[in-house]
Every structure is written in C-alpha cells, then in structure tokens.
Coordinates of C-alpha atoms and ligand atoms in Angstrom, one line a residue:
X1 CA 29.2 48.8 -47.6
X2 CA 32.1 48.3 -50.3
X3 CA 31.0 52.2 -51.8
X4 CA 31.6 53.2 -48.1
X5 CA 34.8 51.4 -47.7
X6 CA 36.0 53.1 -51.1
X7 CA 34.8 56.3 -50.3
X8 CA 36.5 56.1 -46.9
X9 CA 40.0 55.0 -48.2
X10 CA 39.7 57.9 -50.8
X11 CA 38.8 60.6 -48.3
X12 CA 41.2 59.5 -45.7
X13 CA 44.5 59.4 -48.5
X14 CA 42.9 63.3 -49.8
X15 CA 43.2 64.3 -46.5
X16 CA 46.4 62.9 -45.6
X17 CA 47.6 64.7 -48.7
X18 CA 45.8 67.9 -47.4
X19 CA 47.4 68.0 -44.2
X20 CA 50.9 67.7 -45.9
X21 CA 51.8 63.8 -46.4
X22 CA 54.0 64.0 -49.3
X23 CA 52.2 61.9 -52.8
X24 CA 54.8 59.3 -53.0
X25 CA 54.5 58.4 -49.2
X26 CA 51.0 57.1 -49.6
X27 CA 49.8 53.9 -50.7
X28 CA 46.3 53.0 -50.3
X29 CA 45.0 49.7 -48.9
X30 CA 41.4 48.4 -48.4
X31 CA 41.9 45.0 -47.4
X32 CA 38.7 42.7 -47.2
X33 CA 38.5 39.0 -46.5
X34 CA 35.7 38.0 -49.8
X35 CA 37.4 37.1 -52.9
X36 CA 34.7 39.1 -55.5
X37 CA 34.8 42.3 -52.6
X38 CA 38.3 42.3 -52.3
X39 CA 38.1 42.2 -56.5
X40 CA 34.9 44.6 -57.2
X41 CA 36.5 47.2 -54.7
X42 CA 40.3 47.2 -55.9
X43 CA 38.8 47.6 -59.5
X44 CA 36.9 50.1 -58.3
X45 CA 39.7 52.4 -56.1
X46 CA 42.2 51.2 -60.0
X47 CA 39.8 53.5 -61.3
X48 CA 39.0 56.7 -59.3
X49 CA 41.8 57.4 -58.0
X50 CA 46.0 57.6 -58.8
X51 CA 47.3 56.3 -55.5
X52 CA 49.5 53.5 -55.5
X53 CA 47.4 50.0 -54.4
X54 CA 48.6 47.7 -51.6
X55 CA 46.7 44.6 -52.1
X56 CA 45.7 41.7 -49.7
X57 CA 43.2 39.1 -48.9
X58 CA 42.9 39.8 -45.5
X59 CA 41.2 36.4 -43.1
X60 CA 41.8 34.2 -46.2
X61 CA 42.5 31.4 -44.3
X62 CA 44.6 28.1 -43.5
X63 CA 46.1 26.2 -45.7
X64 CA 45.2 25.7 -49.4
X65 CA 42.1 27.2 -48.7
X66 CA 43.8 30.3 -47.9
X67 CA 46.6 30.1 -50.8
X68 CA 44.1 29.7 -53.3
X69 CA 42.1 32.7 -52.2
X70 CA 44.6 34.9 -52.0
X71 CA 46.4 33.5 -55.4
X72 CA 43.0 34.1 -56.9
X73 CA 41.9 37.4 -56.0
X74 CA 44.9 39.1 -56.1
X75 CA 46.3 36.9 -59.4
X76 CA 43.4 38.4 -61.2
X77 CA 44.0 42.2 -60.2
X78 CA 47.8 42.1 -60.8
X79 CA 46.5 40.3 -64.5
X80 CA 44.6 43.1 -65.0
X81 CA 47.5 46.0 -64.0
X82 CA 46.1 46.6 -60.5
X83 CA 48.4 46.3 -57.9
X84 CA 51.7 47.8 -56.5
X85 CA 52.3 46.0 -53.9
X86 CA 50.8 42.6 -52.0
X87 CA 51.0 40.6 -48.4
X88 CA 49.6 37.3 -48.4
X89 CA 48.0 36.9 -45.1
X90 CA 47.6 33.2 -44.0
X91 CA 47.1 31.3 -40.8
X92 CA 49.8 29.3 -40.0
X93 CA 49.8 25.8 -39.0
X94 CA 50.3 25.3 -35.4
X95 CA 54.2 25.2 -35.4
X96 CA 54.7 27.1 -38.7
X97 CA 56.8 29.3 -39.7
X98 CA 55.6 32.8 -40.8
X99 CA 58.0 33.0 -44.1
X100 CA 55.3 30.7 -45.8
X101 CA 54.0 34.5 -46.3
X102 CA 56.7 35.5 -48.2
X103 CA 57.3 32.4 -50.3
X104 CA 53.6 31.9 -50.9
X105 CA 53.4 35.7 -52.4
X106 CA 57.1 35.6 -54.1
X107 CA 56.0 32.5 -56.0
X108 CA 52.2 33.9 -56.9
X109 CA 54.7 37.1 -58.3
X110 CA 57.0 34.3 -60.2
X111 CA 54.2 32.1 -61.6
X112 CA 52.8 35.1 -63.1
X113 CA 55.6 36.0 -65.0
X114 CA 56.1 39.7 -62.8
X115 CA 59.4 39.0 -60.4
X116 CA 61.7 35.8 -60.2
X117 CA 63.1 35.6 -56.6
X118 CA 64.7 32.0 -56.3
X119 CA 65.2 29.8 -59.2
X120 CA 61.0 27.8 -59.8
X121 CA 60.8 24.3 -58.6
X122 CA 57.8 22.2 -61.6
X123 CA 57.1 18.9 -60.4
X124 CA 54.9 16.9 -62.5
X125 CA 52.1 14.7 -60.3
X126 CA 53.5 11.3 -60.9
X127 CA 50.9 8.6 -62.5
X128 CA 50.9 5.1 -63.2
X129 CA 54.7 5.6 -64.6
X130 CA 56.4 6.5 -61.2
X131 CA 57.9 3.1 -59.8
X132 CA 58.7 5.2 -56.4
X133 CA 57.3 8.0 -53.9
X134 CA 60.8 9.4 -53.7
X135 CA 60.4 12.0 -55.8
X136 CA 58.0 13.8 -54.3
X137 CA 60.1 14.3 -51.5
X138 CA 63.4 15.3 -53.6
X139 CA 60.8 18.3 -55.3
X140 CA 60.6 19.4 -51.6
X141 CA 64.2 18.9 -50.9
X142 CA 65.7 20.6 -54.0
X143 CA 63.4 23.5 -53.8
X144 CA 64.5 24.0 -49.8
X145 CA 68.1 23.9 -51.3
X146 CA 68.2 26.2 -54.1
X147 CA 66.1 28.6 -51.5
X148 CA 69.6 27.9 -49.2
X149 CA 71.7 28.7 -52.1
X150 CA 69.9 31.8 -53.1
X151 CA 71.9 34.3 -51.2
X152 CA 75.6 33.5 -51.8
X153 CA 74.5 32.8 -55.7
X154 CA 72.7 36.3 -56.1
X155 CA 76.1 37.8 -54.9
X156 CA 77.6 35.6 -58.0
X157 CA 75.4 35.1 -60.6
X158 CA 73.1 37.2 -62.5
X159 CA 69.6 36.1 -63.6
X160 CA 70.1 33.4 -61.5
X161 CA 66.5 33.7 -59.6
X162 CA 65.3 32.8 -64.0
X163 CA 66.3 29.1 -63.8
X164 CA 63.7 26.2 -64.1
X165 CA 64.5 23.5 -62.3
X166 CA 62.3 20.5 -63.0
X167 CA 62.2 17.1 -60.5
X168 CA 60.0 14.4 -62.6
X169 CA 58.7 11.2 -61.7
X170 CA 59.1 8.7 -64.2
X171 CA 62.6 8.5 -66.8
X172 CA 60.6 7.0 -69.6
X173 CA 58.7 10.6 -70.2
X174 CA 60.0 12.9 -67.5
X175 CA 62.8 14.8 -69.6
X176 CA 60.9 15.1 -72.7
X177 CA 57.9 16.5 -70.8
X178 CA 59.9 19.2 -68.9
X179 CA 61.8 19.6 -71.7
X180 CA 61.8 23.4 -71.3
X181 CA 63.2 23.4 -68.2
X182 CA 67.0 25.1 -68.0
X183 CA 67.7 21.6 -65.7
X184 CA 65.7 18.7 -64.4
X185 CA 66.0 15.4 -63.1
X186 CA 63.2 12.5 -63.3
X187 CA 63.6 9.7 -60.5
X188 CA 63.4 5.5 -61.9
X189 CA 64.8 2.8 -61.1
X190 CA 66.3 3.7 -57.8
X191 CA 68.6 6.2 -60.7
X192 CA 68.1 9.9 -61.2
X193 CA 68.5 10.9 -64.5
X194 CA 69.9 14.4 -65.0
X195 CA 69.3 16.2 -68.1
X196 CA 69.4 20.0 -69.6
X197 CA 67.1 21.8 -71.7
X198 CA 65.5 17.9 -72.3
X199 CA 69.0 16.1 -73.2
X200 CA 70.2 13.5 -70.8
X201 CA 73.7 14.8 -69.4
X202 CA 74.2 11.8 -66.1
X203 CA 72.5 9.3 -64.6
X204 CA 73.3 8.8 -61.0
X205 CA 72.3 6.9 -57.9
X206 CA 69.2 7.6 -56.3
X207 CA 71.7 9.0 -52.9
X208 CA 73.4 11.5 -55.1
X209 CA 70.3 13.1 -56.7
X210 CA 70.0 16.3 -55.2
X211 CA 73.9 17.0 -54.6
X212 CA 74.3 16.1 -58.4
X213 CA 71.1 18.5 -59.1
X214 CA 72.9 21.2 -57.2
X215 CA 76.4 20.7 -58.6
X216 CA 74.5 20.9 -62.3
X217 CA 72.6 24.2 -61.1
X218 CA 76.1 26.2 -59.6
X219 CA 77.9 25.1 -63.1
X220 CA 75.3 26.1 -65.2
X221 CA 75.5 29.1 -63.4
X222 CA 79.1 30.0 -63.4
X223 CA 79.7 28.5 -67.2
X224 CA 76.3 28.4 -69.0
X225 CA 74.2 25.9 -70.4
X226 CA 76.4 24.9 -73.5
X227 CA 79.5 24.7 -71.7
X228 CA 77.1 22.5 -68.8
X229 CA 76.6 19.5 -71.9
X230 CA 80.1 20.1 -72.8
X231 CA 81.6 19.0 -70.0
X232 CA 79.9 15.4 -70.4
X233 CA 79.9 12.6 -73.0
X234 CA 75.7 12.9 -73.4
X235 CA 76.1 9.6 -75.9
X236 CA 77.0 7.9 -72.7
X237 CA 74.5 9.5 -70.3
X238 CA 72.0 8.9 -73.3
X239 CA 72.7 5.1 -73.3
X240 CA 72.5 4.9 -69.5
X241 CA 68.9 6.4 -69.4
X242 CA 67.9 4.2 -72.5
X243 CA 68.7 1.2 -70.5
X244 CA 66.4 2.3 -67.5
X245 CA 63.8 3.8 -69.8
X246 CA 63.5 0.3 -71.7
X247 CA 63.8 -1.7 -68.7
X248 CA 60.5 0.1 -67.7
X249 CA 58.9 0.2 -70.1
X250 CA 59.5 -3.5 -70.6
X251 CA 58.3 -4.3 -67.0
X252 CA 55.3 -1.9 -66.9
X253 CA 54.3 -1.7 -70.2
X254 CA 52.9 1.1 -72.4
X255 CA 50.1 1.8 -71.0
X256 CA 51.0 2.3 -67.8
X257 CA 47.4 4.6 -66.4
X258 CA 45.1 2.1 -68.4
X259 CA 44.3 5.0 -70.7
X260 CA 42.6 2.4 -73.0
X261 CA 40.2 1.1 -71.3
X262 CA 39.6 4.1 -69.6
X263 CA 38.2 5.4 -72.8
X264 CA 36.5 2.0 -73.3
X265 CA 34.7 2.9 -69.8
X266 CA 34.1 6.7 -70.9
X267 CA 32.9 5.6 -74.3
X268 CA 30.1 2.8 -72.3
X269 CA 28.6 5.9 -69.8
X270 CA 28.3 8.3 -72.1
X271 CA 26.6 6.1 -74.6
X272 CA 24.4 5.1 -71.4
X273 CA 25.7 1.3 -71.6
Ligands
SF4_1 S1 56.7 12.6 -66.1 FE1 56.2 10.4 -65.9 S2 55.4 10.2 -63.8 FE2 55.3 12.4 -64.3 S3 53.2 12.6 -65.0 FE3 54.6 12.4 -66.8 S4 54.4 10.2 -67.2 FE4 53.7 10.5 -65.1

C-alpha cells in the first residue's frame, strides 16, 4: 500500500512535468493519517525523488491527541531535512476557531529552532512553590497579547518574533529558572515580579502584571535590553522581591514538593520495604 502511494505520487508529479507544469510549480504531497506511514513514506519520496515535500498528518485528531501526532511525525521529518512545507490538520473543538492550525504548526516551526513568528510564551508547571492558580491564566493572557501586538510591532521592530517571554509560578525560583528568557515575570504573593535576562527590574501588583509585561516587552523593543535595566533602580526592585521571596520561603518552607521524603519513599520500594 505505502510502495503504491509513493509510486503514485511520483508518477503523477513526472507526468505533470511531462505535460508541461513548470518544476518549481510542483510540490508533492502524500498525506496519510499513521504517524510511522506518514514517516516511512516521506523518508521514502526525501529519497527518490527532487520535488519539493508538503507534509501533513492528515485525520490526526482532536485535541492533544491530534497535536502530538502531528508535532511528532512531522517534528521528526523536518529534524531530519525533510520537509518544505506543512498544514497541521486538527479537529476543532465544537466552537473553535480554525487558526489553532496556524498557531499549532507556527509554534511546532518555532520550538524547533526553523521560523520565529510571534515572540515564544515558557511557562514552567507550577509545584508545591506556587501560592496561586493565577498564573496559569496570565501564561494564556500574555501569550494572546503579544499575538495582538504582533502586527503593528513587526512594522517597528526587527527580530522582534526572537523574544522569550517567560510567565513563572513561584518568585522564590521563577527568575533564576527562566533565567534565559529576554523577559519574564513569576506570580507570589498577590505581586508579579518582573525581571530581564534573570535580574529583577519591578515588582508590581498582581492587576498590573500583564500591562507591566507588555510595557517591558514594547521598551525592550524600541531601546534594547541594557537600556530596559537602565531605566530602573534594580537594587530597589531586588529588595522588593527579596522581601516576597523570604516571606515564602519563611511561610512554606524549603521543601516545599516534600522532595525528602519522597526519596525516603523511593528509597523503601525499591529496596522492597
Ligand atoms: S518556577 Fe517555582 S512554581 Fe514553577 S516549577 Fe519552578 S519552583 Fe515550581
């Protein structure tokens, strides 16, 4: 079945060709809806023939089940050089909007390292350190707003789709984990703590995170990073988040995720206690 499908999709580009489509209008597809077919057969056309590839998990699904098929299959052809170009076909949720397409297969492009489009929302998961669920829903919300802003700031700015933005949800390690973001904030104590490549620059109310985030994002832009940290005193910002960080860590403790006796438990089934 796949040799016919390859076969096919050869013969019928050849005869396009013969019949006088020009080489650089063709691009071959052979969509299937199995993650190792839709692999073993794009590997296979990569190799016998020169055509350009349009690649795409056709029926992958709804949902994650869909996203990760399609982020699979097609992450690991692109990895490999396969690939011009891709559609990520999904089923929507009833009521969803069809752009989830285009956003799920700009950001597969993005993660991977091969095309920025809008600057990359990281989130980290949140663990025993996050005192509140709000930041889950200010990753959401920033991302929808940069998205917003992406339009009038790629008329301004250059390399602006490069930025890292990160949205963390604890003060006491958030900055220092996404340290090698270009700007994050990590949610505590009803505060939001604002800081740039790592270093604390503000801390501000919980109601003025995702303006301040955006305000930090469009100077960055227009200024760069170094005139960004500048513009603040960080010794103040610094003390600020010290306060919240020690506050926390004095009400919650180090151990926030019971790593210890996590281990203790580990260390009891695997000796078969
Ligand atoms: S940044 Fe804080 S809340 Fe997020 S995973 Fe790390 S320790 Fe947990």
């Amino acid at each position: 079945m796949k040799e016919t499908l390859i076969r096919s999709t050869i013969d019928s580009a050849n005869a396009a060709k013969e019949i006088g489509l020009a080489n650089n209008k063709i691009i071959v597809s052979c969509k299937v809806s199995d993650v190792q077919d839709l692999i073993e057969v794009y590997t296979s056309l990569s190799k016998r023939c020169s055509y350009p590839l349009h690649l795409g998990l056709t029926e992958a699904g709804i949902g994650s089940k869909g996203i990760v098929s399609s982020a699979v299959s097609m992450g690991y052809l692109l990895q490999h050089g396969i690939g011009d170009t891709i559609r990520i076909s999904l089923t929507p949720e009833p009521e969803e909007s069809r752009t989830k397409e285009v956003i799920v297969a700009q950001e597969l492009l993005q993660t991977m390292g091969i095309r920025s489009f809008s600057p990359l929302v990281i989130s980290c998961p949140g663990c025993g350190r996050t005192t509140s669920t709000y930041f889950q829903e200010l990753a959401g919300e920033i991302q929808g707003h940069l998205r917003k802003a992406m339009p009038d700031w790629k008329k301004k700015y250059n390399n602006v789709e490069d930025m890292t933005v990160a949205v963390m949800g604890c003060v006491v390690n958030g900055p220092g984990e996404a340290r090698e973001a270009d700007l994050g904030i990590a949610a505590g104590n009803k505060r939001g703590h604002l800081f740039v490549k790592g270093r604390n620059v503000a801390v501000v109310p919980e109601s003025e995170m995702v303006e301040a985030l955006i305000d930090w994002a469009t100077y960055i832009h227009e200024h760069g990073v170094d005139a960004a940290v500048a513009r603040v005193d960080t010794a103040l910002a610094e003390r600020e988040a010290t306060k919240d960080r020690n506050m926390l860590l004095k009400e919650h403790g180090d151990d926030v995720n019971h790593a210890d006796e996590k281990i203790v438990e580990i260390r009891k089934k695997v000796a078969g206690n």
